[in-house]
């Protein structure tokens, strides 16, 4: 969910679940002796199940539907004919839903947090210092307790003098108080502004000023960051900070004396001693203004209504099987991202418990976890988790690398087990599979599963497209289905969601019950709804989860949102998709990444990049096409290792890597390799970059050239390498 404009997650998320964690996934594989003995036990069921081959029939998951607005090919969820609006009657706003859920589940565990036991620093061999945390077991608040705290906080806000026409902002890492504060604001009809931590100072100043934020709610870490820009935050009056286990008072942090600074618990106390009646919002009231990075210019604030969030919650609830109070969700993605906000709203609706963690403490071997102590997952044993593709990719790479290093019997066994399970998932084996699977799970996959606590039964994945290979891999090794979702901040996450029993890969599932998905022909781009074998076109989303538009930007709102004759809102995503016969959507392209060349051929930059990335020389690539020419060009960050190996073998002399990149021989060699992979991928001649430039420095999220999810940022790259691109066309 949340692809396109609004998809970058804060960078520590992606950075820190690095290969070390992934590697530890498989450390236990030393015990190959036992494994060898098990081999015989496996052979018998293997033979047995071969006899029972069969194929499951595909189920209809989405069906065509008549809708208003621009003509196209529209599909709805096959199981639920009427658009879902609320999870149950009366839960029309997040505030109402919260109150009703808290009453219903009042004694159940709701929010869990780990207490800090100790904080140490270790010094690595290169002199760098690393923080190591020892965290305790989860301590829980019940639904009833959280409700009381949210009510007190809501009253406290009013007692502090938060004025009606202004807004509150939450600028903090994901934690229990985040959700509590959010619900407190909702109870007093206060709109909450959220900002990606990765957006930077200018964006922060812009967003807070644009939305007239008077109450800023943050953690003490963010509060320290604000010290240097206090003078620019002219609308802010109150600052409320979440206490850390060990933070002292905030008086010494050098922040503006114009601000009234209070701690979260002070506000709670204040509210408790002077309770105020709630002021419930309405269905169409704006619950959250979520700032996401735009590809150009200032970030945009997407206005998400209460009705949007409850509709998404209703939609997602109905697709996760048996979701309920027994489920435990591990929360660690940023709540300022729509994927996490939607996921936690779903958990709250279903009465699940939410245990908070962080990307840096997720597993026993995560960077910040003190050796010998537990990571969040093994302390919590979650049944549900959300993830972004970059994390899952790294897990897969890590496990494969470890298997490769082991070599020998271990490697053979892994690949046998993997392939057996793969065929089972693809529906080729029935019969005795149950027994065989148990064996494989015990022998191979249990250890990988245990890294995430051993109880995961469903993973939600969104934020960017997940590769089919990774989806399969995690599926097999974790033994749990992955629900890949598609959606954007503008559609309040929910749009499409893979059903748990769908074992295909590369697709994002049928529309969620809260919306319709329509393909609209884009004639000039060459995608039409009459295409064979599947209808194709721009993805347009309509229904209850489609948000109210961009804050203070009518013009941009009108450009991408349309309201049809029946009053339904439609959002034009700019993504190109196609519908499979069973009603599942596949994302195949991006409208703005398609360029018409001088002779009228359309080329898809993303498609070419995806194809050329398979050259071992290419670490990263951006293809660029000037519409006034007949060919395209490419900027390439070559792989140091592979290129230097080639240079050694070819006897090329060079001082440094940058010189190597500039050599004509080097460029020729990389181009040769590109032509080869282009041919293999059946690219047309005009789709193969005619000229390339090799750039020695990697593109990182810190340099702003790729998103935190490591997707390239075209506009930024274009402007940074303007001269290089121009030279390629000379
Ligand atoms: C804040 O917004 C006002 C308009 O509402 C504008 O005049 C002012 O320059 C902005 N200040 C900053 C620091 O962006
Ligand atoms: C809630 O706030 C919005 C905007 O501040 C306002 O338009 C609306 O009337 C309020 N609703 C209620 C029920 O007070």
XYZ file of C-alpha atoms and ligand atoms in Angstrom:
758
model
C 0.000 0.000 0.000
C 1.070 3.561 -0.430
C 3.042 3.348 -3.614
C 3.674 6.289 -5.879
C 4.050 9.735 -4.342
C 3.531 8.715 -0.790
C 5.696 5.761 -0.262
C 9.017 6.517 1.297
C 9.397 5.192 4.774
C 11.844 6.706 7.174
C 15.254 5.416 6.331
C 16.286 3.616 9.518
C 13.487 1.245 8.782
C 15.052 -0.037 5.664
C 18.658 0.424 6.640
C 18.709 -1.432 9.849
C 17.017 -4.648 9.144
C 20.147 -5.306 7.187
C 21.688 -8.527 6.163
C 22.989 -9.217 9.652
C 19.498 -9.872 10.822
C 18.771 -11.858 7.786
C 21.892 -13.904 8.315
C 20.975 -14.754 11.816
C 17.817 -16.220 10.378
C 19.765 -19.189 9.367
C 22.626 -19.437 11.813
C 21.107 -22.521 13.353
C 21.814 -24.531 10.254
C 24.937 -26.024 11.698
C 23.086 -29.111 12.721
C 23.246 -30.907 9.444
C 23.766 -34.301 11.013
C 20.167 -34.527 12.078
C 19.158 -33.205 8.738
C 20.929 -36.004 6.919
C 19.133 -38.612 8.962
C 15.826 -37.020 8.140
C 16.460 -37.384 4.453
C 15.186 -40.953 4.390
C 12.105 -40.015 6.281
C 11.360 -37.509 3.573
C 11.888 -39.691 0.556
C 8.884 -41.872 1.285
C 6.285 -39.093 1.409
C 7.960 -37.490 -1.605
C 7.292 -40.611 -3.611
C 3.799 -40.959 -2.222
C 2.714 -37.456 -2.959
C 4.043 -37.618 -6.486
C 1.253 -40.045 -7.147
C -1.414 -37.544 -6.142
C -0.787 -34.761 -8.560
C -3.549 -32.331 -9.233
C -4.247 -28.671 -9.796
C -6.563 -26.409 -7.818
C -9.133 -24.417 -9.675
C -8.764 -20.632 -9.720
C -11.367 -18.791 -7.679
C -13.078 -15.616 -8.858
C -11.817 -12.815 -6.596
C -12.988 -9.684 -8.367
C -15.948 -9.175 -10.706
C -16.808 -6.458 -13.237
C -19.195 -3.793 -11.988
C -21.242 -0.967 -13.532
C -20.060 2.380 -12.179
C -20.327 6.063 -13.001
C -17.691 8.529 -14.080
C -15.293 8.146 -16.966
C -15.854 4.969 -19.030
C -13.490 2.107 -18.346
C -13.269 -1.412 -17.008
C -14.324 -1.446 -13.349
C -14.032 -4.290 -10.864
C -15.321 -4.843 -7.343
C -14.538 -7.420 -4.671
C -16.290 -10.665 -5.613
C -17.366 -11.687 -2.121
C -18.927 -8.436 -0.975
C -21.306 -6.772 -3.436
C -21.985 -3.527 -1.557
C -19.199 -1.059 -0.918
C -18.034 -1.405 2.673
C -18.420 1.819 4.603
C -18.133 0.980 8.307
C -16.927 -2.094 10.221
C -20.216 -2.107 12.124
C -23.244 0.141 12.390
C -22.473 3.287 14.337
C -18.695 3.246 13.843
C -18.778 6.111 11.372
C -15.741 7.974 12.721
C -12.466 6.902 14.262
C -13.550 8.500 17.530
C -16.784 6.508 17.669
C -15.028 3.338 16.568
C -12.382 3.749 19.259
C -14.924 4.298 21.996
C -17.025 1.314 20.929
C -14.026 -0.972 20.521
C -12.690 -0.004 23.929
C -16.044 -0.783 25.548
C -16.355 -4.075 23.714
C -12.841 -5.302 24.515
C -12.375 -3.342 27.701
C -10.476 -6.071 29.607
C -8.406 -7.327 26.678
C -4.738 -6.475 26.200
C -4.388 -3.556 23.816
C -1.076 -1.671 23.731
C 2.206 -3.223 24.848
C 5.540 -1.532 25.425
C 8.903 -2.843 26.568
C 10.601 -1.129 29.464
C 14.233 -0.170 29.132
C 16.375 -2.170 31.555
C 19.767 -0.876 30.547
C 21.536 1.109 27.872
C 25.180 0.367 27.065
C 27.645 1.433 24.459
C 30.046 -0.903 22.759
C 33.023 0.250 20.739
C 33.665 -1.497 17.449
C 37.175 -2.255 16.186
C 37.105 0.874 14.009
C 36.399 3.054 17.020
C 32.732 3.687 16.278
C 30.339 3.484 19.204
C 27.135 1.512 19.107
C 24.234 1.787 21.445
C 22.963 -1.521 22.832
C 19.657 -1.827 24.628
C 18.451 -4.391 27.073
C 14.672 -4.293 26.958
C 12.286 -6.102 29.267
C 9.142 -8.114 28.617
C 6.065 -6.414 27.194
C 3.924 -4.516 29.668
C 0.325 -4.197 28.635
C -2.464 -1.660 28.932
C -5.988 -2.938 28.369
C -8.464 -1.373 25.963
C -10.220 0.114 28.990
C -7.031 1.691 30.322
C -6.024 3.169 26.978
C -9.514 4.577 26.608
C -9.270 6.351 29.973
C -5.880 7.785 29.072
C -7.069 9.021 25.674
C -10.058 10.701 27.364
C -7.814 12.400 29.909
C -5.434 13.515 27.193
C -8.343 14.935 25.186
C -9.536 16.941 28.187
C -5.970 18.019 28.911
C -5.622 19.484 25.417
C -8.639 21.681 26.008
C -7.392 22.642 29.478
C -4.085 23.654 27.893
C -6.030 26.028 25.712
C -5.759 24.327 22.343
C -8.000 26.543 20.255
C -10.702 25.193 18.015
C -9.622 26.417 14.631
C -6.076 25.220 14.866
C -4.595 21.779 14.505
C -2.318 19.436 16.353
C 0.659 17.679 14.806
C 2.317 14.431 15.854
C 5.974 14.188 15.001
C 7.381 11.109 16.697
C 8.483 7.539 16.281
C 5.855 4.833 16.510
C 4.841 4.038 20.099
C 1.799 3.512 22.305
C 1.470 7.203 23.199
C 1.286 8.070 19.486
C -1.936 6.159 19.045
C -3.283 7.342 22.409
C -2.610 10.996 21.560
C -4.178 10.536 18.120
C -7.382 9.175 19.654
C -7.343 11.956 22.243
C -7.297 14.565 19.482
C -10.062 12.801 17.536
C -12.273 12.893 20.630
C -12.137 16.674 20.590
C -12.599 16.965 16.812
C -8.993 18.108 16.418
C -7.400 17.358 13.048
C -3.958 15.781 13.375
C -1.127 16.649 11.002
C 1.529 13.981 10.445
C 4.877 14.405 8.763
C 7.392 11.808 7.605
C 10.454 12.100 9.810
C 12.585 11.763 6.687
C 11.180 14.865 4.995
C 13.626 17.290 6.564
C 13.430 20.700 8.196
C 12.062 22.770 5.340
C 9.207 20.385 4.797
C 8.461 20.386 8.502
C 8.371 24.178 8.702
C 6.236 24.344 5.581
C 3.723 21.740 6.762
C 3.261 23.098 10.278
C 2.866 26.630 9.019
C 0.537 25.717 6.163
C -1.865 23.863 8.462
C -1.679 26.381 11.332
C -0.537 23.855 13.893
C -0.757 25.226 17.416
C -0.106 22.041 19.392
C 2.929 19.999 18.520
C 3.159 16.515 19.987
C 6.557 14.866 19.677
C 9.067 12.551 21.304
C 12.044 13.986 23.141
C 14.373 13.061 20.295
C 12.382 15.141 17.789
C 12.029 17.922 20.327
C 15.795 18.320 20.406
C 15.825 18.568 16.624
C 13.319 21.419 16.774
C 15.609 23.595 18.864
C 17.312 25.106 15.813
C 14.092 26.054 14.006
C 11.904 27.302 16.838
C 11.818 30.838 15.474
C 10.363 29.583 12.204
C 7.518 27.653 13.806
C 5.457 30.748 14.414
C 2.028 29.128 14.792
C 3.069 26.683 17.535
C 1.927 27.514 21.093
C 1.964 24.214 22.965
C 4.513 21.470 22.808
C 3.725 18.104 24.361
C 6.493 15.552 24.526
C 6.441 11.803 25.199
C 8.724 10.973 28.103
C 11.498 8.453 27.658
C 12.359 6.012 30.379
C 15.326 8.112 31.360
C 14.814 11.609 29.981
C 14.985 14.331 32.566
C 13.098 17.555 32.302
C 13.073 19.432 29.049
C 14.049 22.796 30.455
C 17.648 22.583 29.275
C 17.068 21.810 25.604
C 17.147 25.431 24.504
C 13.683 25.609 23.015
C 11.584 28.683 22.509
C 10.313 30.460 25.576
C 7.152 31.284 23.625
C 6.182 27.672 23.864
C 4.382 26.068 26.712
C 6.149 22.741 27.045
C 4.434 19.885 28.891
C 4.994 16.189 29.136
C 2.382 13.704 27.972
C 1.649 12.618 31.532
C 1.283 16.216 32.711
C -1.388 16.766 30.076
C -3.082 13.543 31.114
C -3.105 14.647 34.771
C -4.434 18.042 33.840
C -7.262 16.436 31.887
C -8.050 13.973 34.634
C -8.545 16.766 37.138
C -10.648 18.872 34.779
C -12.634 16.552 32.504
C -14.313 18.033 29.428
C -17.184 16.564 27.436
C -16.113 15.022 24.143
C -16.713 16.906 20.913
C -17.171 14.146 18.387
C -16.136 14.734 14.783
C -18.386 13.895 11.849
C -17.893 11.269 9.166
C -16.644 13.736 6.585
C -14.488 15.671 9.016
C -10.744 15.614 8.362
C -9.080 13.203 10.779
C -5.512 13.412 9.536
C -3.563 15.622 7.170
C -0.729 13.372 6.110
C 2.291 14.996 4.536
C 4.081 12.842 2.014
C 6.976 13.652 -0.249
C 6.022 14.916 -3.657
C 8.341 14.059 -6.512
C 8.841 17.801 -7.063
C 8.451 20.844 -4.868
C 6.918 21.051 -1.410
C 5.369 17.995 0.218
C 1.619 17.640 -0.143
C -0.799 17.236 2.748
C -3.396 14.578 1.982
C -6.673 15.171 3.839
C -7.906 11.846 5.208
C -11.446 11.854 6.596
C -12.774 9.769 9.484
C -14.997 8.012 6.952
C -11.935 7.046 4.885
C -10.148 5.334 7.766
C -13.163 3.412 9.035
C -13.930 2.286 5.460
C -10.390 0.991 4.962
C -10.536 -0.740 8.346
C -13.836 -2.370 7.395
C -12.392 -3.458 4.056
C -9.145 -4.938 5.353
C -10.858 -6.656 8.304
C -12.941 -8.705 5.949
C -9.956 -10.121 4.059
C -7.736 -11.277 6.934
C -9.170 -14.627 8.005
C -10.287 -15.002 11.619
C -8.841 -11.704 12.687
C -9.664 -11.208 16.351
C -8.657 -10.681 19.940
C -6.235 -13.607 19.880
C -4.083 -11.838 17.320
C -0.930 -9.978 18.275
C 0.457 -7.369 15.920
C 4.054 -6.175 15.977
C 4.072 -2.440 15.276
C 7.364 -0.893 14.174
C 6.768 0.923 10.878
C 6.327 4.722 11.072
C 2.787 5.744 12.022
C 3.208 8.797 9.844
C 2.910 6.395 6.921
C -0.575 5.444 5.823
C 0.234 1.727 5.743
C 0.969 1.599 9.464
C -1.858 3.961 10.401
C -4.320 1.795 8.502
C -2.888 -1.439 9.913
C -3.135 -0.266 13.526
C -6.665 0.998 12.899
C -7.598 -2.462 11.664
C -6.122 -4.072 14.805
C -8.037 -1.684 17.016
C -11.245 -2.482 15.167
C -10.769 -6.226 15.591
C -9.742 -6.145 19.248
C -6.171 -7.375 18.627
C -3.201 -6.494 20.823
C -0.493 -4.224 19.440
C 3.064 -4.599 20.731
C 5.395 -1.743 19.886
C 8.929 -2.271 18.663
C 11.397 -0.553 16.400
C 13.317 -1.512 13.269
C 16.545 -1.395 15.271
C 15.399 -3.842 17.936
C 13.220 -6.167 15.897
C 15.121 -9.434 16.209
C 17.569 -10.890 18.719
C 20.472 -9.895 16.485
C 19.265 -6.434 15.456
C 21.851 -3.648 15.714
C 20.594 -2.130 18.921
C 19.810 -5.293 20.837
C 22.258 -6.203 23.576
C 23.796 -9.600 22.996
C 21.967 -12.354 24.811
C 18.763 -10.347 25.243
C 15.542 -10.577 23.285
C 14.507 -8.643 20.215
C 10.929 -7.371 19.917
C 9.694 -10.306 17.855
C 10.898 -13.009 20.217
C 9.601 -11.069 23.222
C 6.184 -10.604 21.610
C 5.591 -13.718 19.434
C 3.356 -11.765 17.063
C 0.822 -13.432 14.794
C 0.668 -10.514 12.366
C 3.239 -8.098 10.961
C 3.514 -5.507 8.256
C 6.622 -5.078 6.120
C 7.939 -3.206 3.122
C 9.555 -5.036 0.197
C 13.073 -3.704 0.823
C 13.135 -5.493 4.190
C 11.896 -8.776 2.799
C 14.380 -8.582 -0.086
C 17.230 -8.316 2.372
C 15.992 -11.190 4.441
C 15.927 -13.350 1.347
C 19.404 -12.315 0.212
C 20.767 -12.969 3.679
C 19.316 -16.440 3.956
C 20.462 -17.407 0.475
C 23.960 -16.138 1.134
C 24.190 -18.207 4.275
C 22.983 -21.302 2.461
C 25.510 -20.699 -0.305
C 28.320 -20.399 2.236
C 27.389 -23.698 3.827
C 27.462 -25.453 0.477
C 27.459 -29.244 0.248
C 24.654 -31.340 1.617
C 23.116 -28.452 3.510
C 22.675 -26.472 0.324
C 21.273 -29.433 -1.577
C 18.838 -30.167 1.192
C 17.710 -26.580 1.413
C 17.047 -26.451 -2.278
C 15.225 -29.783 -2.226
C 13.044 -28.697 0.678
C 12.453 -25.315 -0.892
C 11.414 -26.761 -4.203
C 9.172 -29.355 -2.618
C 7.354 -26.698 -0.679
C 7.210 -24.512 -3.744
C 5.440 -27.191 -5.772
C 3.055 -27.750 -2.900
C 2.232 -24.058 -2.765
C 1.724 -23.985 -6.492
C -0.877 -26.662 -5.988
C 0.969 -29.475 -7.698
C 1.091 -31.828 -4.731
C -1.748 -33.102 -2.720
C -2.120 -36.382 -0.888
C 0.616 -37.054 1.621
C 1.924 -33.489 1.550
C 0.802 -32.697 5.092
C 3.248 -35.142 6.621
C 6.104 -34.173 4.384
C 5.591 -30.519 5.054
C 5.840 -31.108 8.777
C 9.197 -32.735 8.237
C 10.559 -29.938 6.124
C 9.297 -27.392 8.581
C 10.995 -29.100 11.488
C 14.215 -29.691 9.598
C 14.637 -26.445 7.729
C 12.090 -23.730 8.087
C 11.282 -23.649 11.777
C 14.501 -21.837 12.614
C 13.791 -19.130 10.102
C 10.262 -18.784 11.424
C 11.461 -18.568 15.012
C 13.402 -15.410 14.289
C 10.083 -13.571 14.115
C 8.771 -15.334 17.194
C 7.512 -18.487 15.486
C 3.816 -17.549 15.477
C 3.434 -15.357 12.393
C 0.328 -16.418 10.486
C -0.046 -13.537 8.074
C 2.174 -10.737 6.799
C 0.965 -7.532 5.216
C 3.266 -6.056 2.644
C 2.999 -2.705 0.943
C 4.795 0.519 0.120
C 6.233 -0.663 -3.183
C 5.899 -3.655 -5.478
C 7.246 -6.876 -4.002
C 9.176 -9.097 -6.380
C 7.656 -12.486 -7.083
C 10.838 -14.291 -6.014
C 10.876 -12.636 -2.625
C 7.174 -13.183 -2.080
C 7.610 -16.899 -2.730
C 10.695 -17.133 -0.607
C 9.179 -15.541 2.470
C 6.028 -17.535 1.914
C 7.956 -20.760 1.979
C 10.439 -19.969 4.724
C 7.991 -18.240 7.070
C 5.210 -20.669 6.290
C 2.733 -17.783 6.277
C 0.913 -16.081 3.423
C 1.890 -12.546 2.463
C -0.944 -10.186 1.673
C 0.512 -7.810 -0.818
C -1.446 -4.616 -0.899
C -1.714 -1.737 -3.267
C -2.888 1.716 -2.373
C -1.714 5.243 -1.816
C -1.951 7.872 0.850
C -4.602 9.449 -1.393
C -6.738 6.313 -1.132
C -6.133 5.887 2.608
C -3.994 2.836 1.912
C -6.742 0.410 1.034
C -7.296 -0.255 -2.645
C -6.303 -3.812 -3.510
C -5.214 -6.656 -1.271
C -4.093 -10.204 -2.025
C -6.252 -12.881 -0.458
C -4.358 -15.295 1.809
C -5.194 -18.370 -0.260
C -3.957 -16.784 -3.493
C -0.603 -18.388 -4.155
C 0.250 -16.516 -7.334
C 2.923 -13.826 -7.247
C 3.428 -10.420 -8.812
C -0.190 -9.317 -8.387
C -1.825 -7.146 -5.761
C -5.156 -8.942 -5.458
C -8.741 -7.863 -6.088
C -10.183 -4.501 -4.957
C -10.812 -4.251 -1.227
C -14.518 -4.214 -0.391
C -14.319 -0.471 0.437
C -13.604 0.650 -3.139
C -13.906 -0.023 -6.856
C -10.927 -0.133 -9.154
C -11.378 1.032 -12.699
C -8.974 0.906 -15.616
C -9.274 3.861 -17.977
C -7.782 3.592 -21.452
C -4.725 5.675 -22.126
C -4.714 5.629 -25.894
C -1.557 7.567 -26.492
C 0.405 5.452 -24.053
C -0.802 2.352 -25.846
C -2.820 0.886 -22.975
C -6.528 0.293 -23.528
C -9.322 -1.597 -21.824
C -9.908 -3.552 -25.027
C -6.360 -4.931 -24.996
C -5.992 -8.700 -25.242
C -5.569 -10.936 -23.349
C -6.327 -8.562 -20.464
C -7.832 -5.084 -20.201
C -5.179 -2.474 -19.426
C -5.212 1.211 -18.541
C -4.603 3.844 -15.901
C -5.695 2.698 -12.444
C -8.497 4.858 -11.063
C -9.849 4.201 -7.581
C -13.329 5.170 -6.425
C -15.307 4.754 -3.233
C -15.256 5.235 0.495
C -11.515 5.181 1.039
C -10.765 7.931 -1.496
C -9.556 10.959 0.469
C -10.738 14.558 0.337
C -7.772 15.977 -1.607
C -4.658 18.026 -0.895
C -4.693 20.609 1.857
C -4.665 24.154 0.490
C -4.144 22.984 -3.071
C -7.404 23.048 -5.019
C -5.627 23.008 -8.324
C -3.687 19.810 -7.752
C -6.745 18.229 -6.140
C -8.866 18.942 -9.229
C -6.202 17.491 -11.447
C -6.194 14.014 -9.894
C -9.550 13.667 -8.102
C -12.884 13.572 -9.956
C -16.400 13.337 -8.581
C -18.913 11.436 -10.725
C -22.635 12.090 -11.254
C -23.539 9.893 -8.268
C -21.169 11.821 -6.007
C -18.535 9.100 -5.841
C -14.935 10.309 -5.625
C -12.352 8.841 -7.984
C -8.598 9.172 -7.650
C -6.360 8.945 -10.732
C -3.237 7.133 -9.597
C -1.003 7.553 -12.633
C -0.154 3.855 -12.348
C -0.875 1.517 -15.221
C -2.400 -1.864 -14.470
C -4.173 -4.831 -15.953
C -6.884 -7.105 -14.608
C -6.402 -10.864 -14.673
C -9.454 -12.995 -15.512
C -9.971 -13.821 -11.809
C -10.332 -10.115 -11.010
C -6.851 -9.552 -9.550
C -4.897 -6.443 -10.403
C -1.306 -6.320 -11.596
C 0.672 -3.071 -11.709
C 2.625 -2.928 -14.935
C 3.812 0.619 -15.466
C 3.765 4.222 -14.368
C 2.225 6.912 -16.542
C 4.800 9.590 -16.016
C 7.615 7.158 -16.720
C 6.463 6.754 -20.286
C 7.974 9.026 -22.903
C 7.104 9.481 -26.551
C 10.209 9.636 -28.719
C 10.600 11.823 -31.784
C 9.377 9.161 -34.176
C 6.307 8.487 -32.073
C 7.392 5.325 -30.263
C 6.455 5.182 -26.604
C 9.052 3.865 -24.245
C 8.586 2.916 -20.617
C 11.554 4.014 -18.557
C 10.663 1.763 -15.642
C 10.364 -1.301 -17.835
C 13.774 -0.678 -19.420
C 15.393 -0.067 -16.045
C 13.938 -3.242 -14.593
C 15.285 -5.207 -17.542
C 18.776 -3.685 -17.536
C 19.217 -4.103 -13.775
C 19.857 -7.747 -14.484
C 23.266 -6.889 -15.941
C 25.776 -7.723 -13.210
C 27.573 -4.437 -13.915
C 24.547 -2.377 -12.935
C 23.956 -1.460 -9.292
C 21.509 1.301 -10.114
C 20.225 2.869 -13.285
C 18.084 5.724 -14.505
C 16.978 5.726 -18.117
C 16.218 9.112 -19.598
C 14.508 9.946 -22.853
C 14.396 13.346 -24.468
C 11.238 13.508 -26.616
C 13.126 15.510 -29.242
C 15.424 12.599 -30.024
C 14.951 9.115 -31.362
C 16.895 7.281 -28.675
C 17.197 7.040 -24.916
C 20.256 7.305 -22.659
C 21.103 6.045 -19.181
C 22.916 7.050 -16.013
C 24.420 4.018 -14.358
C 25.994 3.383 -10.983
C 28.199 0.382 -11.725
C 28.990 -2.350 -9.232
C 32.485 -1.661 -7.842
C 33.222 -5.298 -7.327
C 32.142 -6.552 -10.730
C 33.685 -3.697 -12.665
C 37.015 -3.909 -10.856
C 37.136 -7.637 -11.392
C 36.614 -7.097 -15.105
C 39.296 -4.397 -15.181
C 41.820 -6.692 -13.490
C 41.102 -9.435 -15.977
C 41.185 -7.088 -18.949
C 44.448 -5.578 -17.702
C 43.131 -2.025 -17.436
C 45.221 0.410 -15.395
C 43.562 3.096 -13.353
C 44.156 5.266 -10.307
C 40.746 5.264 -8.764
C 37.247 4.032 -9.452
C 36.104 7.307 -10.881
C 38.837 7.163 -13.525
C 37.837 3.606 -14.368
C 34.262 4.755 -14.913
C 35.389 7.385 -17.373
C 37.455 5.093 -19.570
C 36.095 4.437 -23.045
C 36.852 0.692 -22.725
C 34.819 0.510 -19.541
C 31.831 2.257 -21.070
C 32.044 -0.040 -24.084
C 32.115 -3.134 -21.884
C 29.088 -2.057 -19.853
C 27.210 -1.216 -23.053
C 28.008 -4.604 -24.453
C 26.519 -6.185 -21.378
C 23.438 -3.928 -21.597
C 22.796 -4.907 -25.210
C 23.014 -8.521 -24.192
C 20.435 -8.266 -21.402
C 18.250 -5.980 -23.536
C 18.158 -8.634 -26.205
C 17.331 -11.327 -23.708
C 14.497 -9.174 -22.354
C 13.221 -8.590 -25.920
C 13.594 -4.823 -25.735
C 13.280 -2.921 -28.986
C 16.301 -1.166 -30.406
C 15.000 2.257 -29.393
C 14.497 0.904 -25.884
C 18.181 0.136 -25.443
C 20.127 3.168 -24.212
C 22.261 4.389 -27.096
C 24.653 6.232 -24.800
C 25.474 5.815 -21.147
C 27.320 7.600 -18.377
C 28.917 5.668 -15.518
C 28.743 7.409 -12.148
C 31.172 6.272 -9.442
C 29.156 7.263 -6.351
C 26.195 5.221 -5.141
C 22.739 6.802 -4.848
C 21.593 6.726 -1.235
C 18.496 7.934 0.612
C 20.716 10.466 2.458
C 21.731 12.086 -0.840
C 18.038 12.396 -1.704
C 18.524 10.560 -5.000
C 16.553 7.487 -4.021
C 13.678 7.066 -1.586
C 14.109 5.307 1.721
C 12.638 2.267 0.002
C 15.501 2.661 -2.512
C 13.333 3.648 -5.464
C 15.011 6.162 -7.755
C 13.792 9.748 -7.615
C 13.702 10.793 -11.244
C 13.275 14.519 -10.762
C 16.123 14.780 -8.272
C 18.440 12.684 -10.428
C 17.542 14.681 -13.522
C 18.373 17.970 -11.872
C 21.539 16.742 -10.175
C 22.948 15.205 -13.366
C 21.558 17.802 -15.783
C 24.932 18.415 -17.403
C 25.783 14.741 -17.787
C 22.415 14.083 -19.450
C 22.869 17.000 -21.784
C 26.307 15.755 -22.818
C 24.873 12.336 -23.629
C 22.677 13.999 -26.243
C 25.404 16.117 -27.806
C 3.757 30.862 6.925
O 2.575 31.072 6.151
C 2.286 32.395 5.853
C 0.980 32.426 5.089
O 0.007 31.697 5.740
C 3.412 33.013 5.051
O 3.150 34.366 4.800
C 4.729 32.852 5.820
O 5.796 33.308 5.026
C 4.950 31.418 6.195
N 6.126 31.302 7.027
C 7.063 30.390 6.868
C 8.199 30.412 7.828
O 7.007 29.568 5.982
C -15.189 19.671 13.698
O -14.196 20.527 13.184
C -14.445 20.971 11.880
C -13.253 21.765 11.387
O -12.526 22.332 12.406
C -15.723 21.784 11.843
O -15.989 22.208 10.532
C -16.858 20.910 12.326
O -18.047 21.655 12.401
C -16.545 20.344 13.697
N -17.556 19.377 14.042
C -18.241 19.429 15.167
C -19.253 18.369 15.357
O -18.018 20.277 16.003
